Amino acid sequence: MIKLPIYFDNAATTPVDKRVLEKMTPYFTEIFGNPNSQHVFGRESVKAVDNARDTIAGIINAKPNEIYFTSGGTEGDNWALRGVANAYKDRGKHIIISPIEHAAMIETAKALVKEGFTVDFMKVDGEGFVDLEHLKSIIRDDTIFVGCMMANNEVGTIEPIKEIAAIAHEKNAVCFTDAVQAAGVLDIDVKDLGVDLMSMSSHKIYGPKGVGALYIRNGLRISSIIAGGHQERMKRGGTTNVAGVVGFSEAFKIANEEREKNFNYVSSLRNHFIDRVINEVPFVKLNGPDKDKRDKYRLPANADFSFRYIEGESILFSLDLAGIAVSSGSACSSGSLEPSHVLLALGLPEGLAHGSIRFSFGKHNTMEEVDYAVDEIKKAVERLRAMSPLFKIEGDKKYV
Amino acid sequence: MAKTVVVGLSGGVDSSVAALLLKEQGYNVIGLYMNNWEEQDECGHCTGEEDWGDVRRVANKIGIPYYSVNFAKEYMDRVFSYFLKEYNAGRTPNPDVLCNREIKFKDFKEKAFELGAEYIATGHYCDILHEDGKHYLLKAKDQNKDQTYFLNQLSQSQLNKVLFPLGKLEKSEVRAIAEKNGLATAKKKDSTGICFIGERNFRNFLQTYIPAKRGQIKTYDGKVLGEHLGLMYYTIGQRRGLNIGGQKGDDGSRWFVIEKDLKNNILYVAHGEEDRLYSDGLIASTINWIPEVPTKKEFDCTAKFRYRQPEQKCRVKITGDTVYVEFYEKQRAITEGQFAVFYQGEKCIGGGVIEKAIFKK
């Protein structure tokens, strides 16, 4: 008997690994000192923070003093873009980002436009891959920032960050990558990639929520966005979230050690899922990289489908009632009309963008769960299509 | 297996208790919150967020799943555009009636059935009788709260598969049930006025959508008494807010609006005897009958010409798509754009939009 509910929304967040929780526990009650304090309690805490910084730096081939702890991906994105814009505005006010960035980037960019910066978007193709030639054609002498996520949260596309960084550096622009979905899943070497900044988050890799890190290459100028005490080498005020940082580093360490195993296992679930859906559900579109690129160019956990003639929201609700948790577009609490900006950037018509569902698998999922979900999806889709006037008009025709 | 019912949760006490009662009756209850109006207030807060927060608290307390859907586009296209059109035409529309016909008992209902609902339910104060394949709309036990007025435009297919759990309850009982069960909305203030305007200043709101054209306030003798701020802000019979105080009529009585001349942008006022506000009948269009068109084309019934009004005795004459309503007692300030809603005993038998008042010489 299968245990419900089933969690297929691992790109939204993941459960904390028990080993991570165990590492964190003492830092709430026993080792509680402020890491900035000059006494034994403080020293015990700062030791844990130092260890965490060393661990994380080691995994991405950075130096410990290039790791700045944050409250998570959104803060990292905000800080990278705003901090660079502020520090480099004398050199130029031109910013380039991809159109499929997280809202944390897009909204920060919009705010900067109001402050006199110019923002251009690099083109992506129908699978979500950045068009490098287009990037070369829009980058200018006054471009100060080029930002692109390493892997997209919605459709899973893995971007050519090394090439993007090279193009940025030719024009002396700072290159940033949002690795929130990629860190802990892909093998990352910041020196090899050549990026100047990289944001990471803990809760996507079985760590606690509310903590993450920004890699800032030594020598890069960046302004602070959170003024306060002397924490994080005076660049980010606020008492360090010691337990969180410990949890993040443990989660990252485990993710790194088990990366290949998890990658292969989660991929196998995902591939089985994609194959079954494509074969068994009519009128579906796999969004993001094509099926034959999924093993190299798509996050192993990700499958994003549009179900023609039905709204993604309706499938989401139906699957939830059947005990399967998935995501439609980006999560919004009280309901949003806007179709996913990512799918629109990929050139999907609004109807298909509205009908999209993201399934994201994790290491705790099983093949039985995947099969159960596919069976439920078939039922839900068939039931909803039977109620869809659009399907009655167009769908029947295509069946003939 | 328990029947599934989807309840429209608004974040108010009425729909909260409706959901609770259905759950207690053994239904498989799902809550659905509608976001029909996307706007931020002066402080940048999303106006619906507080209600959505209450929906979450209530649904969690009752122990039901809940979702949120967005019909802002549909509301804009089918309700708000009508609202503006009517104001532009110098009438006083009732968007809440339209919201029920165009959104709650249409898109919302469709969404509910997608969720597997066998019934939908709302926290309206009214009752429903499903009998012999027909659906009768009945007045609420709480006559002060009866909301059949707002549901007069619902077709039979819209009333099909609908439950109104509050029909036999007084408002005070509803609040008591909410309190006893610890629902977060137990003491929440009732919403007043038009939902998307809320507590805001009506004139300021309207002004952002319809440019106000100032003009003269005149008497029928041609005497100019002052300036009006835009005809849309006034309704027939209105006494307050004319700002021509101190110019009382010869007999010391107050001025009131008697006519809105849209063509010349003049607001006509009169004072003293209100005779000219009292009409003998009205013509209504966009008629909906519940459960069906009456077989007799002429009959006696009672009617309301605005929400807060006791029923008035009248005679209805059906002629094609419109009805002529003859009053037994003259009615004050019949307002174009509001609805005339008809009753026979406990049944609401339909209604239509008031096109104009009829004055016999």
mmCIF file with all atom_site columns, C-alpha atoms in Angstrom, chain B residues 15-116:
data_model
loop_
_atom_site.group_PDB
_atom_site.id
_atom_site.type_symbol
_atom_site.label_atom_id
_atom_site.label_alt_id
_atom_site.label_comp_id
_atom_site.label_asym_id
_atom_site.label_entity_id
_atom_site.label_seq_id
_atom_site.pdbx_PDB_ins_code
_atom_site.Cartn_x
_atom_site.Cartn_y
_atom_site.Cartn_z
_atom_site.occupancy
_atom_site.B_iso_or_equiv
_atom_site.pdbx_formal_charge
_atom_site.auth_seq_id
_atom_site.auth_comp_id
_atom_site.auth_asym_id
_atom_site.auth_atom_id
_atom_site.pdbx_PDB_model_num
ATOM 1   C CA . SER B 1 15  ? -19.114 31.473 4.596   1.00 0.00 ? 15  SER B CA 1
ATOM 2   C CA . SER B 1 16  ? -16.940 30.173 7.450   1.00 0.00 ? 16  SER B CA 1
ATOM 3   C CA . VAL B 1 17  ? -20.005 28.888 9.277   1.00 0.00 ? 17  VAL B CA 1
ATOM 4   C CA . ALA B 1 18  ? -21.506 27.536 6.047   1.00 0.00 ? 18  ALA B CA 1
ATOM 5   C CA . ALA B 1 19  ? -18.398 25.383 5.602   1.00 0.00 ? 19  ALA B CA 1
ATOM 6   C CA . LEU B 1 20  ? -18.453 24.267 9.209   1.00 0.00 ? 20  LEU B CA 1
ATOM 7   C CA . LEU B 1 21  ? -22.117 23.245 9.087   1.00 0.00 ? 21  LEU B CA 1
ATOM 8   C CA . LEU B 1 22  ? -21.634 21.222 5.924   1.00 0.00 ? 22  LEU B CA 1
ATOM 9   C CA . LYS B 1 23  ? -18.666 19.456 7.448   1.00 0.00 ? 23  LYS B CA 1
ATOM 10  C CA . GLU B 1 24  ? -20.769 18.645 10.513  1.00 0.00 ? 24  GLU B CA 1
ATOM 11  C CA . GLN B 1 25  ? -23.494 17.314 8.228   1.00 0.00 ? 25  GLN B CA 1
ATOM 12  C CA . GLY B 1 26  ? -21.012 14.783 6.914   1.00 0.00 ? 26  GLY B CA 1
ATOM 13  C CA . TYR B 1 27  ? -20.142 16.256 3.545   1.00 0.00 ? 27  TYR B CA 1
ATOM 14  C CA . ASN B 1 28  ? -16.669 16.037 2.124   1.00 0.00 ? 28  ASN B CA 1
ATOM 15  C CA . VAL B 1 29  ? -16.012 19.798 2.170   1.00 0.00 ? 29  VAL B CA 1
ATOM 16  C CA . ILE B 1 30  ? -13.468 21.736 0.098   1.00 0.00 ? 30  ILE B CA 1
ATOM 17  C CA . GLY B 1 31  ? -12.987 25.498 0.530   1.00 0.00 ? 31  GLY B CA 1
ATOM 18  C CA . LEU B 1 32  ? -12.441 27.739 -2.455  1.00 0.00 ? 32  LEU B CA 1
ATOM 19  C CA . TYR B 1 33  ? -11.437 31.394 -2.154  1.00 0.00 ? 33  TYR B CA 1
ATOM 20  C CA . MET B 1 34  ? -11.960 33.727 -5.066  1.00 0.00 ? 34  MET B CA 1
ATOM 21  C CA . ASN B 1 35  ? -9.674  36.618 -5.781  1.00 0.00 ? 35  ASN B CA 1
ATOM 22  C CA . ASN B 1 36  ? -11.642 38.896 -8.084  1.00 0.00 ? 36  ASN B CA 1
ATOM 23  C CA . TRP B 1 37  ? -9.966  42.215 -7.571  1.00 0.00 ? 37  TRP B CA 1
ATOM 24  C CA . GLU B 1 38  ? -6.230  42.764 -7.740  1.00 0.00 ? 38  GLU B CA 1
ATOM 25  C CA . GLU B 1 39  ? -5.211  45.995 -6.161  1.00 0.00 ? 39  GLU B CA 1
ATOM 26  C CA . GLN B 1 40  ? -2.847  47.271 -3.560  1.00 0.00 ? 40  GLN B CA 1
ATOM 27  C CA . ASP B 1 41  ? -3.976  49.683 -0.908  1.00 0.00 ? 41  ASP B CA 1
ATOM 28  C CA . GLU B 1 42  ? -2.224  52.913 0.051   1.00 0.00 ? 42  GLU B CA 1
ATOM 29  C CA . CYS B 1 43  ? 0.358   50.958 2.062   1.00 0.00 ? 43  CYS B CA 1
ATOM 30  C CA . GLY B 1 44  ? 1.139   48.529 -0.755  1.00 0.00 ? 44  GLY B CA 1
ATOM 31  C CA . HIS B 1 45  ? -0.712  45.629 0.868   1.00 0.00 ? 45  HIS B CA 1
ATOM 32  C CA . CYS B 1 46  ? -2.691  43.336 -1.346  1.00 0.00 ? 46  CYS B CA 1
ATOM 33  C CA . THR B 1 47  ? -6.286  44.027 -0.349  1.00 0.00 ? 47  THR B CA 1
ATOM 34  C CA . GLY B 1 48  ? -7.308  40.377 -0.495  1.00 0.00 ? 48  GLY B CA 1
ATOM 35  C CA . GLU B 1 49  ? -4.447  39.110 1.669   1.00 0.00 ? 49  GLU B CA 1
ATOM 36  C CA . GLU B 1 50  ? -6.207  39.600 4.981   1.00 0.00 ? 50  GLU B CA 1
ATOM 37  C CA . ASP B 1 51  ? -9.297  37.723 3.835   1.00 0.00 ? 51  ASP B CA 1
ATOM 38  C CA . TRP B 1 52  ? -7.152  34.934 2.430   1.00 0.00 ? 52  TRP B CA 1
ATOM 39  C CA . GLY B 1 53  ? -5.404  34.722 5.798   1.00 0.00 ? 53  GLY B CA 1
ATOM 40  C CA . ASP B 1 54  ? -8.765  34.291 7.507   1.00 0.00 ? 54  ASP B CA 1
ATOM 41  C CA . VAL B 1 55  ? -9.779  31.661 4.946   1.00 0.00 ? 55  VAL B CA 1
ATOM 42  C CA . ARG B 1 56  ? -6.647  29.686 5.837   1.00 0.00 ? 56  ARG B CA 1
ATOM 43  C CA . ARG B 1 57  ? -7.286  29.966 9.577   1.00 0.00 ? 57  ARG B CA 1
ATOM 44  C CA . VAL B 1 58  ? -10.915 28.928 9.260   1.00 0.00 ? 58  VAL B CA 1
ATOM 45  C CA . ALA B 1 59  ? -10.253 26.036 6.866   1.00 0.00 ? 59  ALA B CA 1
ATOM 46  C CA . ASN B 1 60  ? -7.484  24.719 9.099   1.00 0.00 ? 60  ASN B CA 1
ATOM 47  C CA . LYS B 1 61  ? -9.721  24.973 12.144  1.00 0.00 ? 61  LYS B CA 1
ATOM 48  C CA . ILE B 1 62  ? -12.542 23.089 10.441  1.00 0.00 ? 62  ILE B CA 1
ATOM 49  C CA . GLY B 1 63  ? -10.070 20.663 8.917   1.00 0.00 ? 63  GLY B CA 1
ATOM 50  C CA . ILE B 1 64  ? -10.811 20.988 5.215   1.00 0.00 ? 64  ILE B CA 1
ATOM 51  C CA . PRO B 1 65  ? -8.544  21.436 2.192   1.00 0.00 ? 65  PRO B CA 1
ATOM 52  C CA . TYR B 1 66  ? -8.763  24.846 0.578   1.00 0.00 ? 66  TYR B CA 1
ATOM 53  C CA . TYR B 1 67  ? -7.576  26.552 -2.578  1.00 0.00 ? 67  TYR B CA 1
ATOM 54  C CA . SER B 1 68  ? -7.511  29.983 -4.076  1.00 0.00 ? 68  SER B CA 1
ATOM 55  C CA . VAL B 1 69  ? -8.536  30.889 -7.599  1.00 0.00 ? 69  VAL B CA 1
ATOM 56  C CA . ASN B 1 70  ? -8.273  34.131 -9.475  1.00 0.00 ? 70  ASN B CA 1
ATOM 57  C CA . PHE B 1 71  ? -11.145 35.525 -11.503 1.00 0.00 ? 71  PHE B CA 1
ATOM 58  C CA . ALA B 1 72  ? -9.909  39.095 -11.649 1.00 0.00 ? 72  ALA B CA 1
ATOM 59  C CA . LYS B 1 73  ? -9.938  39.117 -15.428 1.00 0.00 ? 73  LYS B CA 1
ATOM 60  C CA . GLU B 1 74  ? -13.428 37.665 -15.663 1.00 0.00 ? 74  GLU B CA 1
ATOM 61  C CA . TYR B 1 75  ? -14.654 40.105 -13.031 1.00 0.00 ? 75  TYR B CA 1
ATOM 62  C CA . MET B 1 76  ? -13.122 43.018 -14.888 1.00 0.00 ? 76  MET B CA 1
ATOM 63  C CA . ASP B 1 77  ? -14.585 41.920 -18.214 1.00 0.00 ? 77  ASP B CA 1
ATOM 64  C CA . ARG B 1 78  ? -18.057 40.995 -17.100 1.00 0.00 ? 78  ARG B CA 1
ATOM 65  C CA . VAL B 1 79  ? -18.845 42.839 -13.875 1.00 0.00 ? 79  VAL B CA 1
ATOM 66  C CA . PHE B 1 80  ? -16.683 45.902 -13.503 1.00 0.00 ? 80  PHE B CA 1
ATOM 67  C CA . SER B 1 81  ? -17.020 46.947 -17.128 1.00 0.00 ? 81  SER B CA 1
ATOM 68  C CA . TYR B 1 82  ? -20.799 46.794 -16.689 1.00 0.00 ? 82  TYR B CA 1
ATOM 69  C CA . PHE B 1 83  ? -20.491 48.812 -13.493 1.00 0.00 ? 83  PHE B CA 1
ATOM 70  C CA . LEU B 1 84  ? -18.600 51.573 -15.302 1.00 0.00 ? 84  LEU B CA 1
ATOM 71  C CA . LYS B 1 85  ? -20.902 51.477 -18.312 1.00 0.00 ? 85  LYS B CA 1
ATOM 72  C CA . GLU B 1 86  ? -23.932 51.956 -16.107 1.00 0.00 ? 86  GLU B CA 1
ATOM 73  C CA . TYR B 1 87  ? -22.373 54.853 -14.213 1.00 0.00 ? 87  TYR B CA 1
ATOM 74  C CA . ASN B 1 88  ? -21.389 56.446 -17.498 1.00 0.00 ? 88  ASN B CA 1
ATOM 75  C CA . ALA B 1 89  ? -25.016 56.171 -18.525 1.00 0.00 ? 89  ALA B CA 1
ATOM 76  C CA . GLY B 1 90  ? -26.038 58.004 -15.366 1.00 0.00 ? 90  GLY B CA 1
ATOM 77  C CA . ARG B 1 91  ? -27.506 54.946 -13.686 1.00 0.00 ? 91  ARG B CA 1
ATOM 78  C CA . THR B 1 92  ? -26.776 53.285 -10.344 1.00 0.00 ? 92  THR B CA 1
ATOM 79  C CA . PRO B 1 93  ? -25.764 49.691 -11.030 1.00 0.00 ? 93  PRO B CA 1
ATOM 80  C CA . ASN B 1 94  ? -25.703 46.789 -8.635  1.00 0.00 ? 94  ASN B CA 1
ATOM 81  C CA . PRO B 1 95  ? -22.458 44.911 -9.330  1.00 0.00 ? 95  PRO B CA 1
ATOM 82  C CA . ASP B 1 96  ? -23.129 42.331 -6.609  1.00 0.00 ? 96  ASP B CA 1
ATOM 83  C CA . VAL B 1 97  ? -26.106 40.958 -8.524  1.00 0.00 ? 97  VAL B CA 1
ATOM 84  C CA . LEU B 1 98  ? -23.916 40.671 -11.602 1.00 0.00 ? 98  LEU B CA 1
ATOM 85  C CA . CYS B 1 99  ? -21.080 39.080 -9.642  1.00 0.00 ? 99  CYS B CA 1
ATOM 86  C CA . ASN B 1 100 ? -23.391 36.260 -8.610  1.00 0.00 ? 100 ASN B CA 1
ATOM 87  C CA . ARG B 1 101 ? -24.681 35.709 -12.116 1.00 0.00 ? 101 ARG B CA 1
ATOM 88  C CA . GLU B 1 102 ? -21.373 36.148 -13.927 1.00 0.00 ? 102 GLU B CA 1
ATOM 89  C CA . ILE B 1 103 ? -18.750 34.839 -11.506 1.00 0.00 ? 103 ILE B CA 1
ATOM 90  C CA . LYS B 1 104 ? -19.903 32.977 -8.397  1.00 0.00 ? 104 LYS B CA 1
ATOM 91  C CA . PHE B 1 105 ? -22.517 30.875 -10.088 1.00 0.00 ? 105 PHE B CA 1
ATOM 92  C CA . LYS B 1 106 ? -20.548 30.579 -13.323 1.00 0.00 ? 106 LYS B CA 1
ATOM 93  C CA . ASP B 1 107 ? -16.733 30.450 -13.283 1.00 0.00 ? 107 ASP B CA 1
ATOM 94  C CA . PHE B 1 108 ? -16.564 29.607 -9.612  1.00 0.00 ? 108 PHE B CA 1
ATOM 95  C CA . LYS B 1 109 ? -19.084 26.826 -10.040 1.00 0.00 ? 109 LYS B CA 1
ATOM 96  C CA . GLU B 1 110 ? -17.201 25.402 -13.006 1.00 0.00 ? 110 GLU B CA 1
ATOM 97  C CA . LYS B 1 111 ? -14.000 25.406 -10.989 1.00 0.00 ? 111 LYS B CA 1
ATOM 98  C CA . ALA B 1 112 ? -15.800 23.680 -8.134  1.00 0.00 ? 112 ALA B CA 1
ATOM 99  C CA . PHE B 1 113 ? -17.021 20.920 -10.401 1.00 0.00 ? 113 PHE B CA 1
ATOM 100 C CA . GLU B 1 114 ? -13.493 20.508 -11.717 1.00 0.00 ? 114 GLU B CA 1
ATOM 101 C CA . LEU B 1 115 ? -12.522 19.811 -8.127  1.00 0.00 ? 115 LEU B CA 1
ATOM 102 C CA . GLY B 1 116 ? -15.033 16.993 -8.114  1.00 0.00 ? 116 GLY B CA 1
#
